[in-house]
Amino acid sequence: MSLRLAEEFLTVPVDTIDRCVADVCACATHLGIDATPDVVERIAREHLLAIVNSAPPPRNPR
C-alpha cells in the first residue's frame, strides 16, 4: 500500500507516507472502524492530498 501511494505522491518522503498509513490504521482501529486495506488506503490518500495541497508554491528565482 505504501508503495502504491509513494508512486502516486512522488514529492512526499516515503517515511511520511509510511507514518501516514500507520497513523490512519491506528486511528481507524481506535475509533472502532474496520481498518481494511481499502479503507486505510483511501483515508491515507486523502491525508496525503491535504499535505501536498497545503504546501506553499515554489518560489521563483529572481
GROMACS .gro file of N, CA and C in nm:
model
  186
    1MET      N    1   0.082  -0.119   0.000
    1MET     CA    2   0.000   0.000   0.000
    1MET      C    3   0.087   0.125   0.000
    2SER      N    4   0.186   0.128   0.086
    2SER     CA    5   0.276   0.244   0.090
    2SER      C    6   0.347   0.263  -0.043
    3LEU      N    7   0.382   0.154  -0.107
    3LEU     CA    8   0.450   0.164  -0.237
    3LEU      C    9   0.358   0.225  -0.343
    4ARG      N   10   0.233   0.184  -0.345
    4ARG     CA   11   0.137   0.243  -0.440
    4ARG      C   12   0.121   0.392  -0.414
    5LEU      N   13   0.109   0.429  -0.289
    5LEU     CA   14   0.094   0.570  -0.254
    5LEU      C   15   0.221   0.649  -0.285
    6ALA      N   16   0.337   0.587  -0.264
    6ALA     CA   17   0.463   0.654  -0.294
    6ALA      C   18   0.477   0.681  -0.444
    7GLU      N   19   0.427   0.590  -0.527
    7GLU     CA   20   0.429   0.611  -0.672
    7GLU      C   21   0.336   0.724  -0.713
    8GLU      N   22   0.232   0.744  -0.636
    8GLU     CA   23   0.135   0.850  -0.666
    8GLU      C   24   0.179   0.986  -0.611
    9PHE      N   25   0.246   0.986  -0.497
    9PHE     CA   26   0.287   1.110  -0.430
    9PHE      C   27   0.439   1.119  -0.429
   10LEU      N   28   0.494   1.150  -0.543
   10LEU     CA   29   0.640   1.150  -0.561
   10LEU      C   30   0.710   1.257  -0.479
   11THR      N   31   0.640   1.364  -0.445
   11THR     CA   32   0.703   1.474  -0.371
   11THR      C   33   0.699   1.453  -0.220
   12VAL      N   34   0.629   1.351  -0.174
   12VAL     CA   35   0.618   1.324  -0.030
   12VAL      C   36   0.719   1.216   0.007
   13PRO      N   37   0.802   1.241   0.110
   13PRO     CA   38   0.900   1.140   0.150
   13PRO      C   39   0.833   1.008   0.190
   14VAL      N   40   0.900   0.898   0.157
   14VAL     CA   41   0.844   0.765   0.184
   14VAL      C   42   0.818   0.744   0.333
   15ASP      N   43   0.903   0.795   0.419
   15ASP     CA   44   0.879   0.778   0.563
   15ASP      C   45   0.753   0.851   0.608
   16THR      N   46   0.722   0.962   0.543
   16THR     CA   47   0.597   1.034   0.574
   16THR      C   48   0.477   0.952   0.530
   17ILE      N   49   0.487   0.887   0.415
   17ILE     CA   50   0.379   0.802   0.366
   17ILE      C   51   0.360   0.682   0.458
   18ASP      N   52   0.469   0.619   0.497
   18ASP     CA   53   0.460   0.505   0.590
   18ASP      C   54   0.395   0.545   0.721
   19ARG      N   55   0.436   0.661   0.774
   19ARG     CA   56   0.380   0.710   0.901
   19ARG      C   57   0.232   0.741   0.884
   20CYS      N   58   0.194   0.799   0.770
   20CYS     CA   59   0.054   0.832   0.745
   20CYS      C   60  -0.031   0.704   0.743
   21VAL      N   61   0.016   0.602   0.674
   21VAL     CA   62  -0.057   0.475   0.668
   21VAL      C   63  -0.072   0.415   0.807
   22ALA      N   64   0.035   0.415   0.884
   22ALA     CA   65   0.031   0.360   1.021
   22ALA      C   66  -0.064   0.441   1.109
   23ASP      N   67  -0.061   0.573   1.097
   23ASP     CA   68  -0.149   0.659   1.176
   23ASP      C   69  -0.296   0.637   1.141
   24VAL      N   70  -0.324   0.624   1.011
   24VAL     CA   71  -0.462   0.600   0.968
   24VAL      C   72  -0.512   0.467   1.023
   25CYS      N   73  -0.428   0.367   1.015
   25CYS     CA   74  -0.466   0.234   1.066
   25CYS      C   75  -0.494   0.241   1.217
   26ALA      N   76  -0.406   0.307   1.291
   26ALA     CA   77  -0.424   0.319   1.436
   26ALA      C   78  -0.549   0.399   1.469
   27CYS      N   79  -0.573   0.507   1.396
   27CYS     CA   80  -0.691   0.591   1.419
   27CYS      C   81  -0.820   0.513   1.393
   28ALA      N   82  -0.822   0.445   1.280
   28ALA     CA   83  -0.943   0.367   1.245
   28ALA      C   84  -0.971   0.263   1.352
   29THR      N   85  -0.869   0.193   1.394
   29THR     CA   86  -0.885   0.091   1.498
   29THR      C   87  -0.933   0.154   1.628
   30HIS      N   88  -0.875   0.266   1.666
   30HIS     CA   89  -0.915   0.336   1.788
   30HIS      C   90  -1.061   0.378   1.783
   31LEU      N   91  -1.107   0.418   1.665
   31LEU     CA   92  -1.246   0.462   1.650
   31LEU      C   93  -1.344   0.346   1.629
   32GLY      N   94  -1.292   0.224   1.625
   32GLY     CA   95  -1.377   0.107   1.608
   32GLY      C   96  -1.416   0.081   1.463
   33ILE      N   97  -1.343   0.141   1.370
   33ILE     CA   98  -1.369   0.121   1.227
   33ILE      C   99  -1.285   0.003   1.181
   34ASP      N  100  -1.344  -0.083   1.099
   34ASP     CA  101  -1.271  -0.196   1.044
   34ASP      C  102  -1.163  -0.143   0.950
   35ALA      N  103  -1.038  -0.155   0.990
   35ALA     CA  104  -0.925  -0.098   0.914
   35ALA      C  105  -0.884  -0.191   0.801
   36THR      N  106  -0.972  -0.207   0.704
   36THR     CA  107  -0.938  -0.289   0.587
   36THR      C  108  -0.835  -0.215   0.504
   37PRO      N  109  -0.758  -0.287   0.425
   37PRO     CA  110  -0.659  -0.219   0.340
   37PRO      C  111  -0.721  -0.112   0.250
   38ASP      N  112  -0.840  -0.137   0.197
   38ASP     CA  113  -0.906  -0.040   0.111
   38ASP      C  114  -0.940   0.088   0.186
   39VAL      N  115  -0.994   0.075   0.306
   39VAL     CA  116  -1.031   0.191   0.387
   39VAL      C  117  -0.905   0.269   0.426
   40VAL      N  118  -0.803   0.200   0.471
   40VAL     CA  119  -0.680   0.266   0.513
   40VAL      C  120  -0.617   0.340   0.395
   41GLU      N  121  -0.612   0.276   0.279
   41GLU     CA  122  -0.551   0.340   0.163
   41GLU      C  123  -0.629   0.464   0.120
   42ARG      N  124  -0.761   0.456   0.119
   42ARG     CA  125  -0.842   0.572   0.078
   42ARG      C  126  -0.825   0.690   0.173
   43ILE      N  127  -0.825   0.663   0.304
   43ILE     CA  128  -0.810   0.771   0.401
   43ILE      C  129  -0.667   0.827   0.396
   44ALA      N  130  -0.568   0.740   0.386
   44ALA     CA  131  -0.429   0.786   0.376
   44ALA      C  132  -0.411   0.872   0.251
   45ARG      N  133  -0.472   0.833   0.140
   45ARG     CA  134  -0.463   0.912   0.017
   45ARG      C  135  -0.520   1.052   0.039
   46GLU      N  136  -0.631   1.063   0.108
   46GLU     CA  137  -0.690   1.194   0.137
   46GLU      C  138  -0.597   1.278   0.224
   47HIS      N  139  -0.536   1.216   0.323
   47HIS     CA  140  -0.442   1.289   0.410
   47HIS      C  141  -0.321   1.337   0.329
   48LEU      N  142  -0.270   1.251   0.243
   48LEU     CA  143  -0.154   1.288   0.162
   48LEU      C  144  -0.190   1.398   0.062
   49LEU      N  145  -0.309   1.393   0.007
   49LEU     CA  146  -0.354   1.502  -0.081
   49LEU      C  147  -0.357   1.634  -0.005
   50ALA      N  148  -0.402   1.629   0.119
   50ALA     CA  149  -0.404   1.751   0.201
   50ALA      C  150  -0.263   1.803   0.225
   51ILE      N  151  -0.169   1.713   0.248
   51ILE     CA  152  -0.029   1.755   0.267
   51ILE      C  153   0.024   1.822   0.141
   52VAL      N  154   0.001   1.759   0.028
   52VAL     CA  155   0.052   1.813  -0.099
   52VAL      C  156  -0.015   1.946  -0.132
   53ASN      N  157  -0.145   1.954  -0.112
   53ASN     CA  158  -0.218   2.076  -0.148
   53ASN      C  159  -0.194   2.191  -0.050
   54SER      N  160  -0.145   2.161   0.068
   54SER     CA  161  -0.121   2.268   0.166
   54SER      C  162   0.021   2.323   0.158
   55ALA      N  163   0.105   2.261   0.079
   55ALA     CA  164   0.243   2.309   0.066
   55ALA      C  165   0.245   2.441  -0.009
   56PRO      N  166   0.327   2.534   0.035
   56PRO     CA  167   0.335   2.662  -0.037
   56PRO      C  168   0.394   2.640  -0.177
   57PRO      N  169   0.357   2.723  -0.271
   57PRO     CA  170   0.412   2.708  -0.405
   57PRO      C  171   0.562   2.738  -0.405
   58PRO      N  172   0.635   2.675  -0.496
   58PRO     CA  173   0.779   2.702  -0.500
   58PRO      C  174   0.806   2.848  -0.536
   59ARG      N  175   0.911   2.901  -0.480
   59ARG     CA  176   0.947   3.041  -0.509
   59ARG      C  177   1.020   3.047  -0.642
   60ASN      N  178   0.991   3.151  -0.717
   60ASN     CA  179   1.061   3.173  -0.843
   60ASN      C  180   1.193   3.244  -0.815
   61PRO      N  181   1.300   3.194  -0.873
   61PRO     CA  182   1.429   3.264  -0.852
   61PRO      C  183   1.426   3.400  -0.922
   62ARG      N  184   1.485   3.497  -0.857
   62ARG     CA  185   1.484   3.632  -0.915
   62ARG      C  186   1.616   3.667  -0.973
   0.00000   0.00000   0.00000
